[in-house]
Structures are given as C-alpha cells and as structure tokens.
Amino acid sequence: DTGVSQDPRHKITKRGQNVTFRCDPISEHNRLYWYRQTLGQGPEFLTYFQNEAQLEKSRLLSDRFSAERPKGSFSTLEIQRTEQGDSAMYLCASSLIGQGFGDEQFFGPGTRLTVL
Amino acid sequence: SQQGEEDPQALSIQEGENATMNCSYKTSINNLQWYRQNSGRGLVHLILIRSNEREKHSGRLRVTLDTSKKSSSLLITASRAADTASYFCATVLRMDSSYKLIFGSGTRLLVRP
C-alpha cells in the first residue's frame, strides 16, 4: 500500500497522559499536513511541513501540542497532558510540490483519540 | 473557524436519484475541492474546480462554482448505495509556500437501496 498511513488507528488514554501519533506520507511527497476532525464537523488545519521545516501552525495548536518531521519523511504529533476536549480524529495528509495549482492532498485513515 | 458551510447537513435519497449538495464560503479562494469520507475511512479527493472555472464534470459528478455568490454545488447523478458517505467542500487558501484546505461541516448523504 503506497498511500498515507497513520499509527495507531485508535488510542484511548486517561486525562493528563501524553500521547504520540505517527504519520507516514506517500514516499515522494515533501509536504505534510495535520488536521483535527471532531464529530459532525469537517477537518480543521493544525500544522504543515515542507520537508523537515514546520512552516505554519494554527492557533488551534496549543502549547501542549508539538509536531515534528525530523528527516523530512514521517511525522509525529504529540499531545501532552491530554484533556477531554482533545478527543477527536487526527488526520494526516501529504502532497507533492509542483503537482500544480491547488495542491491535491492525500489523506491517511486517521488516528481516533479518546480521552477519558 | 471553518470557512465553508454545506447545505443540507443531511440528505436521504433512493438509489438512482440525483443528489445535490451546496457549499457557501466567505473569502476569496484559489480553488475549491470536494472530498468524500466514508465511515471508518479517510478523506478521498473527488474533484477540484479552479476559481476561473464555472463548471466541471468527472464521471457521475458535476461541480459548479459561482465566485460572485461565493458558492459551489456538487451533483451526483444516478446515485448508488456505495455513494453513502459524508461530502465536504474545501476552499483552498494560499499560505506562504503551499495551500491550506479549509473544510466545511459536510453533508451526510444516505442512498437507500
């Protein structure tokens, strides 16, 4: 499977714990995005990487959230001291520079986080 | 906050009927995209329409864009049970070096066999 993969698919944690999610983009894609989706809503942009550089962060990304893409390939999203409001689906997407106007993004299946 | 608003929020039709979903947005856009999301699966890109285009077709899909009204519509013709999913419009806003997708809240489509 050469699509975007995310791990784990589901995570249940207790409030106050730290969690880390991983995203593996399509291999030749140099752009990587993180989104968050709550029930009944569309995805909301969190942050974006071009290669290993984090170029934009949403105001939704509080200090408890940190994302990395150390070698410009896979990315991790860590949430520290989780709160119940962090419960959501976390989606990763990737795209390729130069594929043209509009930047079609390819999404992974998501990681569903439940904070008890 | 989200830019787009889909209408209706939910739609139930019989297999074979056409389904029309509308999307309104607030700011100027580079282009607009429609995505589908099935239960338990990720978002799948359906079609992209540029800001200087008015209509686009892809198989059973027809998308229109009216930039003066800041609205778009997605028509699925001859619907099938497999079309049951949530459909999202996403406007594309230019960031410094890439593009950001701003999604609406979606239309949940149920196609009854």
mmCIF file of C-alpha atoms in Angstrom:
data_model
loop_
_atom_site.group_PDB
_atom_site.id
_atom_site.type_symbol
_atom_site.label_atom_id
_atom_site.label_comp_id
_atom_site.label_asym_id
_atom_site.label_seq_id
_atom_site.Cartn_x
_atom_site.Cartn_y
_atom_site.Cartn_z
ATOM 1 C CA ASP A 1 0.000 0.000 0.000
ATOM 2 C CA THR A 2 1.600 3.254 -1.109
ATOM 3 C CA GLY A 3 -0.903 5.612 0.489
ATOM 4 C CA VAL A 4 -0.604 7.711 3.627
ATOM 5 C CA SER A 5 -0.526 5.578 6.754
ATOM 6 C CA GLN A 6 -1.139 6.541 10.356
ATOM 7 C CA ASP A 7 -0.447 4.727 13.571
ATOM 8 C CA PRO A 8 -2.179 3.920 15.811
ATOM 9 C CA ARG A 9 -5.660 3.885 14.304
ATOM 10 C CA HIS A 10 -7.253 4.197 17.730
ATOM 11 C CA LYS A 11 -5.919 5.480 21.045
ATOM 12 C CA ILE A 12 -7.713 5.577 24.368
ATOM 13 C CA THR A 13 -5.963 7.421 27.158
ATOM 14 C CA LYS A 14 -6.685 8.938 30.519
ATOM 15 C CA ARG A 15 -6.768 12.668 31.025
ATOM 16 C CA GLY A 16 -3.343 14.040 31.812
ATOM 17 C CA GLN A 17 -1.403 11.405 29.881
ATOM 18 C CA ASN A 18 0.814 12.143 26.891
ATOM 19 C CA VAL A 19 0.128 10.578 23.514
ATOM 20 C CA THR A 20 2.087 10.454 20.278
ATOM 21 C CA PHE A 21 0.796 9.700 16.802
ATOM 22 C CA ARG A 22 2.796 8.851 13.719
ATOM 23 C CA CYS A 23 2.161 9.611 10.070
ATOM 24 C CA ASP A 24 3.989 8.120 7.101
ATOM 25 C CA PRO A 25 3.267 10.132 3.959
ATOM 26 C CA ILE A 26 3.431 8.941 0.388
ATOM 27 C CA SER A 27 7.136 8.419 -0.136
ATOM 28 C CA GLU A 28 7.926 11.138 -2.659
ATOM 29 C CA HIS A 29 5.654 13.761 -1.082
ATOM 30 C CA ASN A 30 7.536 16.650 0.507
ATOM 31 C CA ARG A 31 4.552 18.409 2.063
ATOM 32 C CA LEU A 32 2.809 17.015 5.134
ATOM 33 C CA TYR A 33 -0.242 18.347 6.949
ATOM 34 C CA TRP A 34 -2.013 17.577 10.213
ATOM 35 C CA TYR A 35 -5.744 18.172 10.679
ATOM 36 C CA ARG A 36 -8.156 17.528 13.537
ATOM 37 C CA GLN A 37 -11.751 16.450 12.998
ATOM 38 C CA THR A 38 -14.428 16.359 15.689
ATOM 39 C CA LEU A 39 -17.712 14.513 15.357
ATOM 40 C CA GLY A 40 -20.041 16.023 12.799
ATOM 41 C CA GLN A 41 -17.520 18.604 11.634
ATOM 42 C CA GLY A 42 -15.065 18.921 8.802
ATOM 43 C CA PRO A 43 -11.322 18.674 9.382
ATOM 44 C CA GLU A 44 -9.542 21.724 10.786
ATOM 45 C CA PHE A 45 -5.987 22.581 9.823
ATOM 46 C CA LEU A 46 -3.391 22.208 12.583
ATOM 47 C CA THR A 47 0.061 22.459 11.030
ATOM 48 C CA TYR A 48 2.097 21.987 7.867
ATOM 49 C CA PHE A 49 5.619 20.827 6.988
ATOM 50 C CA GLN A 50 7.619 21.277 3.849
ATOM 51 C CA ASN A 51 10.342 18.676 4.073
ATOM 52 C CA GLU A 52 11.526 18.922 7.702
ATOM 53 C CA ALA A 53 10.543 22.567 8.216
ATOM 54 C CA GLN A 54 7.337 23.373 10.071
ATOM 55 C CA LEU A 55 6.087 26.387 8.138
ATOM 56 C CA GLU A 56 2.677 27.112 9.566
ATOM 57 C CA LYS A 57 0.802 26.404 12.777
ATOM 58 C CA SER A 58 -2.843 27.032 13.531
ATOM 59 C CA ARG A 59 -3.966 28.850 16.650
ATOM 60 C CA LEU A 60 -5.718 25.548 17.443
ATOM 61 C CA LEU A 61 -2.282 24.108 18.172
ATOM 62 C CA SER A 62 -1.824 24.977 21.827
ATOM 63 C CA ASP A 63 1.455 24.700 23.714
ATOM 64 C CA ARG A 64 0.519 21.145 24.655
ATOM 65 C CA PHE A 65 0.769 20.098 21.018
ATOM 66 C CA SER A 66 4.038 19.578 19.212
ATOM 67 C CA ALA A 67 4.726 18.175 15.773
ATOM 68 C CA GLU A 68 7.979 17.096 14.213
ATOM 69 C CA ARG A 69 9.211 15.783 10.909
ATOM 70 C CA PRO A 70 12.863 15.178 11.705
ATOM 71 C CA LYS A 71 14.122 13.758 8.432
ATOM 72 C CA GLY A 72 11.506 15.122 6.108
ATOM 73 C CA SER A 73 9.789 11.771 5.864
ATOM 74 C CA PHE A 74 7.477 10.558 8.648
ATOM 75 C CA SER A 75 5.966 12.959 11.160
ATOM 76 C CA THR A 76 4.868 12.699 14.782
ATOM 77 C CA LEU A 77 2.213 14.672 16.616
ATOM 78 C CA GLU A 78 2.478 14.685 20.397
ATOM 79 C CA ILE A 79 -0.159 15.898 22.809
ATOM 80 C CA GLN A 80 0.980 16.470 26.375
ATOM 81 C CA ARG A 81 -1.319 16.449 29.402
ATOM 82 C CA THR A 82 -4.307 15.384 27.334
ATOM 83 C CA GLU A 83 -7.717 16.880 28.069
ATOM 84 C CA GLN A 84 -11.151 15.510 27.226
ATOM 85 C CA GLY A 85 -11.516 18.255 24.633
ATOM 86 C CA ASP A 86 -8.627 16.715 22.714
ATOM 87 C CA SER A 87 -10.823 13.743 21.803
ATOM 88 C CA ALA A 88 -11.040 13.808 18.013
ATOM 89 C CA MET A 89 -9.856 12.185 14.814
ATOM 90 C CA TYR A 90 -6.360 13.341 13.887
ATOM 91 C CA LEU A 91 -5.781 13.238 10.153
ATOM 92 C CA CYS A 92 -2.532 13.422 8.266
ATOM 93 C CA ALA A 93 -2.233 14.371 4.608
ATOM 94 C CA SER A 94 0.617 14.722 2.159
ATOM 95 C CA SER A 95 1.156 16.374 -1.186
ATOM 96 C CA LEU A 96 3.858 16.961 -3.728
ATOM 97 C CA ILE A 97 5.385 20.281 -4.721
ATOM 98 C CA GLY A 98 4.884 21.017 -8.362
ATOM 99 C CA GLN A 99 1.770 18.912 -8.857
ATOM 100 C CA GLY A 100 0.040 22.047 -9.892
ATOM 101 C CA PHE A 101 -2.476 24.595 -8.903
ATOM 102 C CA GLY A 102 -4.431 23.683 -5.817
ATOM 103 C CA ASP A 103 -2.203 21.148 -4.176
ATOM 104 C CA GLU A 104 -4.305 17.971 -4.007
ATOM 105 C CA GLN A 105 -3.759 16.443 -0.613
ATOM 106 C CA PHE A 106 -3.882 12.709 0.040
ATOM 107 C CA PHE A 107 -5.261 11.776 3.423
ATOM 108 C CA GLY A 108 -4.485 8.906 5.740
ATOM 109 C CA PRO A 109 -7.168 6.934 7.608
ATOM 110 C CA GLY A 110 -6.680 8.976 10.776
ATOM 111 C CA THR A 111 -5.998 8.263 14.437
ATOM 112 C CA ARG A 112 -9.073 8.387 16.648
ATOM 113 C CA LEU A 113 -8.180 9.684 20.113
ATOM 114 C CA THR A 114 -10.479 9.208 23.073
ATOM 115 C CA VAL A 115 -9.532 10.923 26.313
ATOM 116 C CA LEU A 116 -11.346 9.547 29.334
ATOM 117 C CA SER B 1 -13.269 28.596 12.402
ATOM 118 C CA GLN B 2 -14.458 26.846 9.302
ATOM 119 C CA GLN B 3 -14.940 28.744 6.094
ATOM 120 C CA GLY B 4 -17.469 26.664 4.246
ATOM 121 C CA GLU B 5 -20.972 25.697 5.106
ATOM 122 C CA GLU B 6 -22.644 22.803 3.340
ATOM 123 C CA ASP B 7 -26.329 22.559 2.766
ATOM 124 C CA PRO B 8 -28.182 20.380 3.538
ATOM 125 C CA GLN B 9 -26.494 18.903 6.590
ATOM 126 C CA ALA B 10 -28.086 15.552 5.808
ATOM 127 C CA LEU B 11 -29.709 14.101 2.695
ATOM 128 C CA SER B 12 -31.514 10.799 2.200
ATOM 129 C CA ILE B 13 -32.413 9.645 -1.308
ATOM 130 C CA GLN B 14 -33.361 6.493 -3.172
ATOM 131 C CA GLU B 15 -30.813 4.689 -5.280
ATOM 132 C CA GLY B 16 -30.921 6.016 -8.831
ATOM 133 C CA GLU B 17 -31.930 9.528 -7.823
ATOM 134 C CA ASN B 18 -29.669 12.552 -8.120
ATOM 135 C CA ALA B 19 -28.128 14.180 -5.057
ATOM 136 C CA THR B 20 -27.266 17.866 -4.892
ATOM 137 C CA MET B 21 -25.150 19.400 -2.176
ATOM 138 C CA ASN B 22 -24.339 23.072 -1.819
ATOM 139 C CA CYS B 23 -21.402 24.853 -0.265
ATOM 140 C CA SER B 24 -21.015 28.508 0.632
ATOM 141 C CA TYR B 25 -17.783 30.190 1.648
ATOM 142 C CA LYS B 26 -16.662 33.541 2.910
ATOM 143 C CA THR B 27 -13.364 34.709 1.441
ATOM 144 C CA SER B 28 -11.662 34.771 -1.942
ATOM 145 C CA ILE B 29 -10.274 31.427 -2.995
ATOM 146 C CA ASN B 30 -7.662 29.932 -5.291
ATOM 147 C CA ASN B 31 -9.835 26.934 -5.985
ATOM 148 C CA LEU B 32 -12.426 24.728 -4.348
ATOM 149 C CA GLN B 33 -12.267 20.990 -3.835
ATOM 150 C CA TRP B 34 -14.814 18.350 -2.886
ATOM 151 C CA TYR B 35 -13.920 15.369 -0.722
ATOM 152 C CA ARG B 36 -15.784 12.241 0.322
ATOM 153 C CA GLN B 37 -15.406 10.468 3.662
ATOM 154 C CA ASN B 38 -16.799 7.014 4.263
ATOM 155 C CA SER B 39 -17.334 5.666 7.734
ATOM 156 C CA GLY B 40 -14.010 4.371 9.010
ATOM 157 C CA ARG B 41 -12.036 5.589 6.014
ATOM 158 C CA GLY B 42 -10.041 8.672 5.247
ATOM 159 C CA LEU B 43 -10.947 11.584 3.061
ATOM 160 C CA VAL B 44 -10.838 10.955 -0.658
ATOM 161 C CA HIS B 45 -10.385 13.785 -3.134
ATOM 162 C CA LEU B 46 -13.207 13.868 -5.680
ATOM 163 C CA ILE B 47 -12.826 16.922 -7.851
ATOM 164 C CA LEU B 48 -11.149 20.329 -7.986
ATOM 165 C CA ILE B 49 -12.558 23.413 -9.631
ATOM 166 C CA ARG B 50 -10.452 26.499 -10.179
ATOM 167 C CA SER B 51 -11.631 29.981 -9.350
ATOM 168 C CA ASN B 52 -11.812 30.872 -13.055
ATOM 169 C CA GLU B 53 -13.927 27.837 -13.925
ATOM 170 C CA ARG B 54 -17.706 27.684 -13.682
ATOM 171 C CA GLU B 55 -18.464 24.000 -14.171
ATOM 172 C CA LYS B 56 -16.568 20.728 -14.157
ATOM 173 C CA HIS B 57 -17.520 17.101 -14.724
ATOM 174 C CA SER B 58 -15.966 13.863 -13.566
ATOM 175 C CA GLY B 59 -17.902 10.673 -14.228
ATOM 176 C CA ARG B 60 -21.206 10.967 -12.366
ATOM 177 C CA LEU B 61 -20.051 14.124 -10.596
ATOM 178 C CA ARG B 62 -20.820 17.662 -11.689
ATOM 179 C CA VAL B 63 -19.463 20.647 -9.807
ATOM 180 C CA THR B 64 -20.384 24.277 -10.318
ATOM 181 C CA LEU B 65 -18.733 27.357 -8.882
ATOM 182 C CA ASP B 66 -20.168 30.857 -8.618
ATOM 183 C CA THR B 67 -17.496 33.150 -7.237
ATOM 184 C CA SER B 68 -19.827 36.148 -7.251
ATOM 185 C CA LYS B 69 -22.111 34.332 -4.822
ATOM 186 C CA LYS B 70 -19.244 32.515 -3.123
ATOM 187 C CA SER B 71 -20.993 29.202 -3.577
ATOM 188 C CA SER B 72 -20.461 25.803 -5.158
ATOM 189 C CA SER B 73 -22.629 22.780 -5.741
ATOM 190 C CA LEU B 74 -21.883 19.083 -6.153
ATOM 191 C CA LEU B 75 -24.323 16.959 -8.142
ATOM 192 C CA ILE B 76 -24.102 13.171 -8.040
ATOM 193 C CA THR B 77 -26.208 11.642 -10.781
ATOM 194 C CA ALA B 78 -27.762 8.168 -10.728
ATOM 195 C CA SER B 79 -26.744 7.623 -7.112
ATOM 196 C CA ARG B 80 -25.701 4.239 -5.788
ATOM 197 C CA ALA B 81 -25.757 2.788 -2.289
ATOM 198 C CA ALA B 82 -21.947 2.977 -2.347
ATOM 199 C CA ASP B 83 -22.212 6.778 -2.588
ATOM 200 C CA THR B 84 -23.386 6.823 1.034
ATOM 201 C CA ALA B 85 -20.800 8.993 2.780
ATOM 202 C CA SER B 86 -20.113 12.481 4.100
ATOM 203 C CA TYR B 87 -19.191 15.053 1.482
ATOM 204 C CA PHE B 88 -17.084 18.096 2.272
ATOM 205 C CA CYS B 89 -16.211 21.139 0.277
ATOM 206 C CA ALA B 90 -12.803 22.628 0.948
ATOM 207 C CA THR B 91 -11.673 26.037 -0.114
ATOM 208 C CA VAL B 92 -8.037 26.496 -0.865
ATOM 209 C CA LEU B 93 -6.232 29.419 0.702
ATOM 210 C CA ARG B 94 -2.689 30.272 -0.216
ATOM 211 C CA MET B 95 -0.098 30.101 2.541
ATOM 212 C CA ASP B 96 3.436 31.377 2.049
ATOM 213 C CA SER B 97 4.689 28.310 0.255
ATOM 214 C CA SER B 98 1.735 25.989 -0.008
ATOM 215 C CA TYR B 99 -2.001 25.789 0.218
ATOM 216 C CA LYS B 100 -4.291 25.318 3.202
ATOM 217 C CA LEU B 101 -7.579 23.459 2.929
ATOM 218 C CA ILE B 102 -10.462 24.997 4.843
ATOM 219 C CA PHE B 103 -13.275 22.470 5.139
ATOM 220 C CA GLY B 104 -16.966 22.964 5.640
ATOM 221 C CA SER B 105 -19.014 20.944 8.096
ATOM 222 C CA GLY B 106 -20.156 18.464 5.464
ATOM 223 C CA THR B 107 -23.303 16.896 4.073
ATOM 224 C CA ARG B 108 -24.124 13.374 5.209
ATOM 225 C CA LEU B 109 -25.625 11.515 2.254
ATOM 226 C CA LEU B 110 -27.603 8.298 2.659
ATOM 227 C CA VAL B 111 -28.515 6.432 -0.511
ATOM 228 C CA ARG B 112 -31.200 3.837 0.208
ATOM 229 C CA PRO B 113 -31.039 0.682 -1.897
#
